[in-house]
Tab-separated table of N, CA and C in Angstrom:
chain	number	residue	atom	x	y	z
A	1498	UNK	N	0.651	-1.016	0.113
A	1498	UNK	CA	0.261	-0.155	-0.198
A	1498	UNK	C	1.072	1.409	-0.088
A	1499	UNK	N	0.594	2.181	-0.151
A	1499	UNK	CA	1.243	3.164	-0.579
A	1499	UNK	C	0.566	4.670	0.374
A	1500	UNK	N	1.694	5.440	1.301
A	1500	UNK	CA	1.509	6.475	2.614
A	1500	UNK	C	1.595	7.565	1.906
A	1501	UNK	N	0.900	8.452	1.929
A	1501	UNK	CA	1.634	10.134	1.169
A	1501	UNK	C	1.683	10.807	2.779
A	1502	UNK	N	3.382	11.092	2.553
A	1502	UNK	CA	3.804	12.002	4.071
A	1502	UNK	C	4.404	13.195	3.559
A	1503	UNK	N	3.715	14.366	2.790
A	1503	UNK	CA	4.054	15.267	2.822
A	1503	UNK	C	5.527	15.597	1.688
A	1504	UNK	N	6.583	15.203	1.114
A	1504	UNK	CA	7.393	15.130	0.136
A	1504	UNK	C	7.652	14.234	-0.351
A	1505	UNK	N	7.190	13.147	0.701
A	1505	UNK	CA	7.734	11.766	-0.138
A	1505	UNK	C	6.537	10.522	0.007
A	1506	UNK	N	7.131	9.407	-0.426
A	1506	UNK	CA	5.451	8.374	-0.099
A	1506	UNK	C	6.608	7.094	0.408
A	1507	UNK	N	5.503	6.442	1.360
A	1507	UNK	CA	6.119	5.123	1.639
A	1507	UNK	C	5.067	4.239	1.414
A	1508	UNK	N	5.944	3.051	0.635
A	1508	UNK	CA	5.411	1.818	-0.287
A	1508	UNK	C	5.321	1.007	1.079
A	1509	UNK	N	4.597	-0.047	1.537
A	1509	UNK	CA	4.937	-0.554	2.288
A	1509	UNK	C	4.468	-2.148	1.781
A	1510	UNK	N	5.189	-3.487	2.368
A	1510	UNK	CA	4.844	-4.281	1.746
A	1510	UNK	C	5.004	-5.356	2.852
A	1511	UNK	N	4.500	-6.587	2.619
A	1511	UNK	CA	5.253	-7.681	3.367
A	1511	UNK	C	5.674	-9.251	2.576
A	1512	UNK	N	6.621	-9.610	3.115
A	1512	UNK	CA	7.157	-10.472	2.642
A	1512	UNK	C	6.548	-12.275	4.030
A	1513	UNK	N	6.764	-13.050	2.561
A	1513	UNK	CA	6.134	-14.432	3.588
A	1513	UNK	C	7.014	-15.267	2.906
A	1514	UNK	N	7.133	-16.348	4.143
A	1514	UNK	CA	7.777	-17.624	3.514
A	1514	UNK	C	7.034	-19.040	4.051
A	1515	UNK	N	6.862	-19.538	2.966
A	1515	UNK	CA	6.050	-20.816	3.727
A	1515	UNK	C	4.756	-20.445	4.017
A	1516	UNK	N	3.977	-19.298	3.700
A	1516	UNK	CA	3.425	-18.730	3.976
A	1516	UNK	C	3.299	-17.933	5.653
A	1517	UNK	N	4.113	-18.297	6.305
A	1517	UNK	CA	4.842	-17.458	7.386
A	1517	UNK	C	4.999	-15.915	7.302
A	1518	UNK	N	5.291	-14.977	7.949
A	1518	UNK	CA	5.174	-13.703	7.380
A	1518	UNK	C	6.377	-13.791	8.467
A	1519	UNK	N	7.860	-12.811	7.501
A	1519	UNK	CA	9.112	-12.886	7.728
A	1519	UNK	C	9.837	-11.787	7.586
A	1520	UNK	N	9.083	-10.734	6.928
A	1520	UNK	CA	9.237	-8.796	7.294
A	1520	UNK	C	9.114	-8.134	6.486
A	1521	UNK	N	8.486	-7.598	6.352
A	1521	UNK	CA	7.719	-6.382	6.122
A	1521	UNK	C	8.866	-5.139	5.809
A	1522	UNK	N	8.369	-4.247	4.299
A	1522	UNK	CA	8.724	-3.297	4.042
A	1522	UNK	C	8.360	-2.115	3.740
A	1523	UNK	N	8.995	-1.294	4.346
A	1523	UNK	CA	8.708	0.387	3.767
A	1523	UNK	C	9.642	0.851	3.298
A	1524	UNK	N	9.249	1.157	1.822
A	1524	UNK	CA	10.190	1.704	1.392
A	1524	UNK	C	9.452	2.859	0.591
A	1525	UNK	N	10.533	3.901	0.765
A	1525	UNK	CA	10.332	5.727	0.680
A	1525	UNK	C	10.771	6.292	-0.724
A	1526	UNK	N	9.728	6.772	-1.283
A	1526	UNK	CA	10.392	7.489	-2.235
A	1526	UNK	C	9.615	8.643	-2.484
A	1527	UNK	N	11.275	9.325	-3.052
A	1527	UNK	CA	10.960	10.990	-3.371
A	1527	UNK	C	10.620	11.458	-4.981
A	1528	UNK	N	9.544	11.992	-5.155
A	1528	UNK	CA	8.845	12.029	-6.328
A	1528	UNK	C	10.082	13.118	-7.185
A	1529	UNK	N	10.131	13.291	-7.793
A	1529	UNK	CA	11.716	14.012	-8.809
A	1529	UNK	C	11.227	14.466	-9.963
A	1530	UNK	N	11.029	15.556	-10.595
A	1530	UNK	CA	11.877	15.192	-12.350
A	1530	UNK	C	12.923	15.559	-12.486
A	1531	UNK	N	13.733	14.684	-13.116
A	1531	UNK	CA	14.678	13.811	-13.730
A	1531	UNK	C	15.207	15.362	-14.106
A	1532	UNK	N	14.970	15.247	-15.020
A	1532	UNK	CA	15.604	16.399	-16.265
A	1532	UNK	C	16.080	17.989	-15.768
A	1533	UNK	N	14.998	18.432	-14.558
A	1533	UNK	CA	15.207	19.598	-14.334
A	1533	UNK	C	15.677	19.067	-12.505
A	1534	UNK	N	16.122	18.055	-12.438
A	1534	UNK	CA	16.225	18.079	-10.771
A	1534	UNK	C	15.430	18.393	-9.462
A	1535	UNK	N	14.331	18.775	-10.008
A	1535	UNK	CA	13.316	19.745	-8.842
A	1535	UNK	C	12.369	18.943	-8.469
A	1536	UNK	N	12.474	18.153	-7.258
A	1536	UNK	CA	11.473	18.085	-6.399
A	1536	UNK	C	10.081	18.250	-6.447
A	1537	UNK	N	8.969	17.379	-6.439
A	1537	UNK	CA	7.872	17.375	-6.495
A	1537	UNK	C	6.956	16.982	-5.424
A	1538	UNK	N	5.638	17.483	-4.986
A	1538	UNK	CA	5.196	16.981	-3.782
A	1538	UNK	C	4.187	15.916	-4.311
A	1539	UNK	N	3.613	14.921	-3.222
A	1539	UNK	CA	3.183	14.296	-3.631
A	1539	UNK	C	1.348	14.827	-3.976
A	1540	UNK	N	0.917	15.800	-4.054
A	1540	UNK	CA	0.222	16.769	-4.308
A	1540	UNK	C	0.325	16.362	-6.036
A	1541	UNK	N	1.452	16.671	-6.086
A	1541	UNK	CA	1.466	16.724	-7.824
A	1541	UNK	C	1.932	15.643	-8.497
A	1542	UNK	N	1.849	14.707	-7.542
A	1542	UNK	CA	1.762	13.325	-8.339
A	1542	UNK	C	0.609	12.147	-8.027
A	1543	UNK	N	-0.161	12.655	-7.205
A	1543	UNK	CA	-1.159	11.516	-6.840
A	1543	UNK	C	-1.947	11.757	-7.913
A	1544	UNK	N	-2.506	12.497	-8.484
A	1544	UNK	CA	-3.538	12.315	-9.900
A	1544	UNK	C	-2.757	11.067	-10.444
A	1545	UNK	N	-1.466	10.638	-10.851
A	1545	UNK	CA	-1.097	9.721	-11.642
A	1545	UNK	C	-1.644	8.345	-11.199
A	1546	UNK	N	-1.860	8.053	-10.245
A	1546	UNK	CA	-2.106	7.111	-9.008
A	1546	UNK	C	-3.554	6.279	-9.767
A	1547	UNK	N	-3.105	5.208	-9.871
A	1547	UNK	CA	-5.015	4.579	-10.299
A	1547	UNK	C	-6.272	4.475	-9.272
A	1548	UNK	N	-5.132	4.249	-8.129
A	1548	UNK	CA	-5.870	3.800	-6.707
A	1548	UNK	C	-5.352	4.770	-5.667
A	1549	UNK	N	-6.568	4.944	-4.737
A	1549	UNK	CA	-5.876	6.082	-3.678
A	1549	UNK	C	-4.981	5.631	-2.767
A	1550	UNK	N	-4.273	6.102	-2.055
A	1550	UNK	CA	-3.180	5.781	-0.889
A	1550	UNK	C	-4.356	5.281	0.095
A	1551	UNK	N	-3.360	4.401	0.723
A	1551	UNK	CA	-4.281	3.908	1.732
A	1551	UNK	C	-3.972	4.462	3.194
A	1552	UNK	N	-2.617	5.330	2.736
A	1552	UNK	CA	-1.754	5.786	4.193
A	1552	UNK	C	-1.840	4.734	5.653
A	1553	UNK	N	-1.209	3.317	5.504
A	1553	UNK	CA	-1.281	2.585	6.722
A	1553	UNK	C	-0.038	2.545	7.381
A	1554	UNK	N	1.198	2.916	6.691
A	1554	UNK	CA	2.711	3.104	6.886
A	1554	UNK	C	2.470	4.354	8.146
A	1555	UNK	N	3.446	4.262	8.984
A	1555	UNK	CA	3.867	4.992	9.676
A	1555	UNK	C	4.681	5.750	9.234
A	1556	UNK	N	5.089	7.571	9.222
A	1556	UNK	CA	6.570	8.205	9.094
A	1556	UNK	C	7.440	7.651	10.054
A	1557	UNK	N	8.637	8.320	9.446
A	1557	UNK	CA	9.501	7.965	10.484
A	1557	UNK	C	10.610	9.043	9.962
A	1558	UNK	N	11.564	9.456	11.101
A	1558	UNK	CA	12.869	10.179	10.500
A	1558	UNK	C	13.457	9.748	10.008
A	1559	UNK	N	14.672	10.588	9.773
A	1559	UNK	CA	15.861	10.062	8.559
A	1559	UNK	C	16.518	9.616	9.395
A	1560	UNK	N	17.500	8.934	9.428
A	1560	UNK	CA	18.694	8.861	9.795
A	1560	UNK	C	20.014	9.882	9.651
A	1561	UNK	N	20.611	10.141	11.092
A	1561	UNK	CA	21.551	10.914	11.085
A	1561	UNK	C	22.632	10.256	10.504
A	1562	UNK	N	23.331	11.407	10.043
A	1562	UNK	CA	24.828	11.491	9.279
A	1562	UNK	C	25.821	11.267	10.780
A	1563	UNK	N	26.945	10.426	10.692
A	1563	UNK	CA	27.599	9.824	12.085
A	1563	UNK	C	29.092	10.692	11.521
A	1564	UNK	N	29.430	11.866	11.569
A	1564	UNK	CA	30.684	12.411	11.333
A	1564	UNK	C	32.232	11.511	11.544
A	1565	UNK	N	32.253	11.101	12.601
A	1565	UNK	CA	33.226	10.580	12.425
A	1565	UNK	C	33.127	8.999	11.948
A	1566	UNK	N	33.389	8.596	11.055
A	1566	UNK	CA	32.467	6.911	10.864
A	1566	UNK	C	33.749	6.358	10.139
A	1567	UNK	N	33.395	5.019	10.474
A	1567	UNK	CA	34.861	4.264	9.925
A	1567	UNK	C	34.396	3.822	8.754
A	1568	UNK	N	34.945	4.277	7.494
A	1568	UNK	CA	34.712	3.794	6.447
A	1568	UNK	C	35.880	2.799	5.949
A	1569	UNK	N	35.537	1.640	5.682
A	1569	UNK	CA	36.489	0.793	5.573
A	1569	UNK	C	36.711	0.241	3.851
A	1570	UNK	N	35.748	0.798	2.649
A	1570	UNK	CA	36.136	0.135	1.964
A	1570	UNK	C	35.594	1.174	0.821
A	1571	UNK	N	35.725	1.324	-0.794
A	1571	UNK	CA	35.267	2.345	-1.652
A	1571	UNK	C	34.594	1.508	-2.445
A	1572	UNK	N	34.021	2.078	-3.043
A	1572	UNK	CA	32.847	1.464	-4.749
A	1572	UNK	C	32.897	2.469	-5.628
A	1573	UNK	N	33.114	2.228	-6.452
A	1573	UNK	CA	33.283	3.029	-7.876
A	1573	UNK	C	32.105	2.306	-8.859
A	1574	UNK	N	30.865	3.401	-8.998
A	1574	UNK	CA	29.660	3.076	-9.792
A	1574	UNK	C	30.215	2.923	-11.391
A	1575	UNK	N	29.769	1.437	-12.440
A	1575	UNK	CA	29.846	2.170	-13.693
A	1575	UNK	C	28.452	1.968	-14.519
A	1576	UNK	N	28.722	2.021	-15.415
A	1576	UNK	CA	26.942	1.878	-15.963
A	1576	UNK	C	26.280	0.787	-16.005
A	1577	UNK	N	26.794	-0.737	-15.500
A	1577	UNK	CA	26.379	-1.697	-15.121
A	1577	UNK	C	25.666	-1.857	-13.784
A	1578	UNK	N	26.146	-1.081	-13.273
A	1578	UNK	CA	25.740	-0.700	-11.842
A	1578	UNK	C	24.431	0.220	-11.404
A	1579	UNK	N	24.129	0.857	-12.786
A	1579	UNK	CA	23.209	1.632	-13.102
A	1579	UNK	C	22.016	1.509	-13.392
A	1580	UNK	N	20.615	2.065	-13.329
A	1580	UNK	CA	18.999	1.758	-13.931
A	1580	UNK	C	19.005	2.833	-15.298
A	1581	UNK	N	18.271	2.298	-16.051
A	1581	UNK	CA	17.722	3.009	-17.360
A	1581	UNK	C	17.805	4.579	-16.981
A	1582	UNK	N	17.773	4.888	-15.816
A	1582	UNK	CA	18.283	6.564	-15.795
A	1582	UNK	C	19.571	7.413	-15.119
A	1583	UNK	N	20.615	5.926	-15.116
A	1583	UNK	CA	21.790	6.530	-14.748
A	1583	UNK	C	21.981	6.384	-13.319
A	1584	UNK	N	21.060	5.928	-12.599
A	1584	UNK	CA	21.280	5.975	-10.964
A	1584	UNK	C	21.393	4.740	-10.176
A	1585	UNK	N	22.446	4.322	-9.571
A	1585	UNK	CA	22.220	2.540	-8.831
A	1585	UNK	C	21.083	2.765	-8.484
A	1586	UNK	N	20.359	1.668	-8.448
A	1586	UNK	CA	18.891	1.315	-8.435
A	1586	UNK	C	18.325	1.138	-6.789
A	1587	UNK	N	17.307	1.814	-6.633
A	1587	UNK	CA	17.307	1.620	-4.980
A	1587	UNK	C	17.259	0.111	-4.306
A	1588	UNK	N	16.825	-0.724	-5.361
A	1588	UNK	CA	16.605	-2.086	-4.950
A	1588	UNK	C	17.861	-2.514	-4.526
A	1589	UNK	N	18.879	-2.264	-5.185
A	1589	UNK	CA	20.038	-2.780	-5.309
A	1589	UNK	C	20.735	-2.172	-3.684
A	1590	UNK	N	20.531	-1.338	-2.959
A	1590	UNK	CA	21.167	-0.745	-1.691
A	1590	UNK	C	21.022	-1.368	-0.550
A	1591	UNK	N	19.548	-2.088	-0.140
A	1591	UNK	CA	19.563	-3.279	0.807
A	1591	UNK	C	20.567	-4.127	0.750
A	1592	UNK	N	20.959	-5.049	-0.542
A	1592	UNK	CA	22.208	-5.913	-0.574
A	1592	UNK	C	23.468	-5.302	-0.394
A	1593	UNK	N	23.746	-3.643	-0.684
A	1593	UNK	CA	24.809	-3.099	-0.288
A	1593	UNK	C	24.750	-3.576	1.281
A	1594	UNK	N	23.594	-2.757	2.000
A	1594	UNK	CA	23.801	-3.235	3.185
A	1594	UNK	C	23.998	-4.652	3.990
A	1595	UNK	N	23.277	-5.217	3.482
A	1595	UNK	CA	23.447	-6.814	3.964
A	1595	UNK	C	25.219	-6.838	3.579
A	1596	UNK	N	25.860	-7.057	2.578
A	1596	UNK	CA	27.302	-7.404	2.511
A	1596	UNK	C	28.067	-6.375	3.654
A	1597	UNK	N	27.789	-5.229	3.570
A	1597	UNK	CA	28.624	-4.407	4.807
A	1597	UNK	C	28.659	-4.830	6.251
A	1598	UNK	N	26.952	-5.547	6.407
A	1598	UNK	CA	26.750	-5.709	7.736
A	1598	UNK	C	27.136	-6.626	8.126
A	1599	UNK	N	27.335	-7.808	7.544
A	1599	UNK	CA	28.108	-8.718	7.853
A	1599	UNK	C	26.482	-10.313	7.544
A	1600	UNK	N	25.615	-10.123	6.897
A	1600	UNK	CA	24.484	-10.624	6.341
A	1600	UNK	C	24.841	-12.109	5.850
A	1601	UNK	N	26.232	-12.208	4.828
A	1601	UNK	CA	26.213	-13.360	4.297
A	1601	UNK	C	27.077	-14.175	4.990
A	1602	UNK	N	27.586	-13.345	6.068
A	1602	UNK	CA	28.709	-14.273	6.772
A	1602	UNK	C	28.192	-15.274	7.562
A	1603	UNK	N	28.131	-16.736	7.604
A	1603	UNK	CA	27.866	-17.914	8.445
A	1603	UNK	C	26.309	-18.129	7.648
A	1604	UNK	N	25.574	-18.415	8.680
A	1604	UNK	CA	23.748	-18.846	8.447
A	1604	UNK	C	23.233	-17.268	8.461
A	1605	UNK	N	22.398	-17.089	7.819
A	1605	UNK	CA	22.322	-15.965	7.251
A	1605	UNK	C	20.454	-15.648	8.319
A	1606	UNK	N	20.365	-14.816	8.764
A	1606	UNK	CA	19.316	-13.992	9.599
A	1606	UNK	C	18.463	-13.895	8.976
A	1607	UNK	N	16.908	-13.317	9.489
A	1607	UNK	CA	16.186	-12.726	9.234
A	1607	UNK	C	16.144	-11.708	9.121
A	1608	UNK	N	15.943	-10.665	8.151
A	1608	UNK	CA	16.058	-9.461	8.877
A	1608	UNK	C	14.939	-8.420	10.013
A	1609	UNK	N	15.032	-8.099	10.408
A	1609	UNK	CA	13.747	-7.452	11.829
A	1609	UNK	C	13.610	-5.747	11.331
A	1610	UNK	N	14.695	-5.072	10.983
A	1610	UNK	CA	14.051	-3.946	10.809
A	1610	UNK	C	15.345	-3.305	9.618
A	1611	UNK	N	15.440	-2.842	8.646
A	1611	UNK	CA	16.057	-2.227	7.965
A	1611	UNK	C	15.626	-0.960	7.263
A	1612	UNK	N	16.492	0.203	7.492
A	1612	UNK	CA	15.905	1.742	7.134
A	1612	UNK	C	17.264	1.823	6.203
A	1613	UNK	N	16.749	2.566	4.970
A	1613	UNK	CA	17.697	3.022	3.908
A	1613	UNK	C	17.226	4.495	3.613
A	1614	UNK	N	18.255	5.412	3.977
A	1614	UNK	CA	17.785	6.894	3.430
A	1614	UNK	C	18.921	7.695	2.458
A	1615	UNK	N	18.307	7.287	1.451
A	1615	UNK	CA	18.833	8.227	-0.087
A	1615	UNK	C	19.365	9.560	0.221
A	1616	UNK	N	20.809	9.819	0.579
A	1616	UNK	CA	20.930	11.270	0.751
A	1616	UNK	C	20.693	11.822	-0.519
A	1617	UNK	N	22.259	11.730	-1.313
A	1617	UNK	CA	22.527	12.081	-2.756
A	1617	UNK	C	23.128	11.084	-3.754
A	1618	UNK	N	22.344	10.457	-5.001
A	1618	UNK	CA	22.174	9.948	-5.352
A	1618	UNK	C	23.458	9.639	-5.680
A	1619	UNK	N	23.635	8.094	-6.430
A	1619	UNK	CA	24.986	7.584	-6.856
A	1619	UNK	C	24.615	7.086	-8.497
A	1620	UNK	N	25.665	7.602	-9.708
A	1620	UNK	CA	25.346	7.730	-10.247
A	1620	UNK	C	26.517	6.959	-11.555
A	1621	UNK	N	26.319	6.744	-12.507
A	1621	UNK	CA	27.603	6.274	-13.326
A	1621	UNK	C	28.930	7.353	-13.017
A	1622	UNK	N	29.869	6.852	-12.916
A	1622	UNK	CA	30.927	7.656	-12.121
A	1622	UNK	C	31.214	7.811	-10.799
A	1623	UNK	N	30.119	7.633	-9.955
A	1623	UNK	CA	30.577	8.141	-8.153
A	1623	UNK	C	31.116	7.290	-8.057
A	1624	UNK	N	31.881	7.565	-6.664
A	1624	UNK	CA	32.710	6.674	-6.053
A	1624	UNK	C	32.158	6.933	-4.563
A	1625	UNK	N	32.160	6.214	-3.769
A	1625	UNK	CA	32.025	6.572	-2.511
A	1625	UNK	C	32.771	5.561	-1.640
A	1626	UNK	N	32.866	5.861	-0.355
A	1626	UNK	CA	33.222	5.177	0.749
A	1626	UNK	C	32.433	4.859	1.485
A	1627	UNK	N	32.591	3.366	2.201
A	1627	UNK	CA	31.309	3.025	2.852
A	1627	UNK	C	32.159	2.662	4.141
A	1628	UNK	N	31.325	2.115	4.853
A	1628	UNK	CA	31.106	1.593	6.204
A	1628	UNK	C	30.158	0.835	6.880
A	1629	UNK	N	30.388	-0.069	8.010
A	1629	UNK	CA	29.727	-0.006	9.008
A	1629	UNK	C	30.395	0.119	10.335
A	1630	UNK	N	29.015	0.017	11.121
A	1630	UNK	CA	29.574	-0.174	12.695
A	1630	UNK	C	28.263	-0.739	13.691
A	1631	UNK	N	28.659	-1.125	14.643
A	1631	UNK	CA	27.810	-1.548	15.689
A	1631	UNK	C	26.921	-0.340	16.264
A	1632	UNK	N	25.648	-0.122	16.499
A	1632	UNK	CA	24.863	0.733	17.433
A	1632	UNK	C	23.681	0.688	17.430
A	1633	UNK	N	23.189	0.723	18.786
A	1633	UNK	CA	22.167	0.027	19.638
A	1633	UNK	C	22.610	-1.626	19.405
A	1634	UNK	N	20.672	-1.451	18.847
A	1634	UNK	CA	20.911	-3.272	18.698
A	1634	UNK	C	20.821	-3.462	17.149
A	1635	UNK	N	21.592	-2.640	16.483
A	1635	UNK	CA	22.080	-3.194	14.919
A	1635	UNK	C	23.230	-3.268	14.676
A	1636	UNK	N	23.176	-1.994	13.287
A	1636	UNK	CA	24.307	-2.263	12.851
A	1636	UNK	C	23.787	-1.143	11.759
A	1637	UNK	N	24.890	0.149	11.778
A	1637	UNK	CA	24.687	1.759	11.405
A	1637	UNK	C	25.696	1.283	9.515
A	1638	UNK	N	25.521	2.021	8.594
A	1638	UNK	CA	26.053	1.143	7.411
A	1638	UNK	C	25.920	2.599	6.612
A	1639	UNK	N	26.538	3.414	6.280
A	1639	UNK	CA	26.695	4.612	5.381
A	1639	UNK	C	27.722	4.809	4.462
A	1640	UNK	N	27.210	5.616	3.728
A	1640	UNK	CA	28.306	6.032	2.403
A	1640	UNK	C	28.074	7.683	1.836
A	1641	UNK	N	29.562	7.977	1.497
A	1641	UNK	CA	30.234	9.179	1.802
A	1641	UNK	C	30.652	9.077	0.050
A	1642	UNK	N	30.167	10.113	-0.884
A	1642	UNK	CA	31.117	10.863	-1.726
A	1642	UNK	C	31.960	10.966	-1.694
A	1643	UNK	N	33.290	10.285	-2.154
A	1643	UNK	CA	34.509	10.816	-2.031
A	1643	UNK	C	34.927	12.623	-2.793
A	1644	UNK	N	34.231	12.322	-3.830
A	1644	UNK	CA	34.314	13.727	-4.187
A	1644	UNK	C	34.004	15.200	-3.985
A	1645	UNK	N	33.067	15.186	-2.852
A	1645	UNK	CA	32.211	15.738	-2.098
A	1645	UNK	C	32.418	15.949	-0.726
A	1646	UNK	N	33.043	14.338	-0.152
A	1646	UNK	CA	32.504	14.288	1.208
A	1646	UNK	C	31.016	14.271	1.448
A	1647	UNK	N	30.398	14.528	0.934
A	1647	UNK	CA	28.807	14.757	1.051
A	1647	UNK	C	28.112	13.146	1.200
A	1648	UNK	N	27.275	12.973	1.949
A	1648	UNK	CA	26.332	11.418	2.174
A	1648	UNK	C	25.946	11.066	1.311
A	1649	UNK	N	26.020	9.841	0.829
A	1649	UNK	CA	25.515	9.223	-0.355
A	1649	UNK	C	23.920	8.624	0.249
A	1650	UNK	N	24.499	7.744	1.638
A	1650	UNK	CA	23.290	7.400	2.258
A	1650	UNK	C	23.382	7.177	3.550
A	1651	UNK	N	22.370	6.513	4.094
A	1651	UNK	CA	22.532	6.319	5.675
A	1651	UNK	C	21.707	5.477	5.710
A	1652	UNK	N	21.947	4.292	6.849
A	1652	UNK	CA	21.019	2.963	6.515
A	1652	UNK	C	21.537	2.727	8.110
A	1653	UNK	N	20.346	1.481	8.640
A	1653	UNK	CA	19.940	0.936	9.953
A	1653	UNK	C	19.646	-0.261	9.595
A	1654	UNK	N	19.990	-1.203	10.079
A	1654	UNK	CA	19.440	-2.912	10.212
A	1654	UNK	C	20.276	-3.578	11.479
A	1655	UNK	N	18.676	-3.865	11.524
A	1655	UNK	CA	18.525	-4.736	12.685
A	1655	UNK	C	18.470	-6.905	12.553
A	1656	UNK	N	18.810	-7.771	12.387
A	1656	UNK	CA	18.627	-8.728	12.092
A	1656	UNK	C	18.124	-9.744	13.612
A	1657	UNK	N	17.313	-10.785	13.211
A	1657	UNK	CA	16.814	-11.950	13.769
A	1657	UNK	C	18.147	-12.849	14.020
A	1658	UNK	N	18.734	-12.907	15.430
A	1658	UNK	CA	19.424	-13.952	15.412
A	1658	UNK	C	18.861	-15.196	16.494
């Protein structure tokens, strides 16, 4: 379902394994006119949907950027990494977060919670530094553009172990 949150949408979905609910996903999107790089409001785009927003998901605060963060690796984005619009796909960020947070090491746990905030998109030619660190009951993951020092994304993940 879709929830209108002012300048962004939250799409909510449920993931099932063998008929049992194993995860919920809230995917946040911000409507943008790509050519002019202009943000739109949900009021601008709501007429394009065929069904009304159900407004079932809760809005949430963006994750803060930690200034003195332990970046441990770099990633250079190529055209092969990008979608038809030339951006790193929003659906690839969760896999990046899983890899950096150790998800693939040993037996794979269920993801109890994951939030990925897209701050400044990664495009063909972008190079970012990335890292992960324990924070509270989960793992904080960040990416930072090397050319500008500005955040690329902030993420937080909790696993069921």
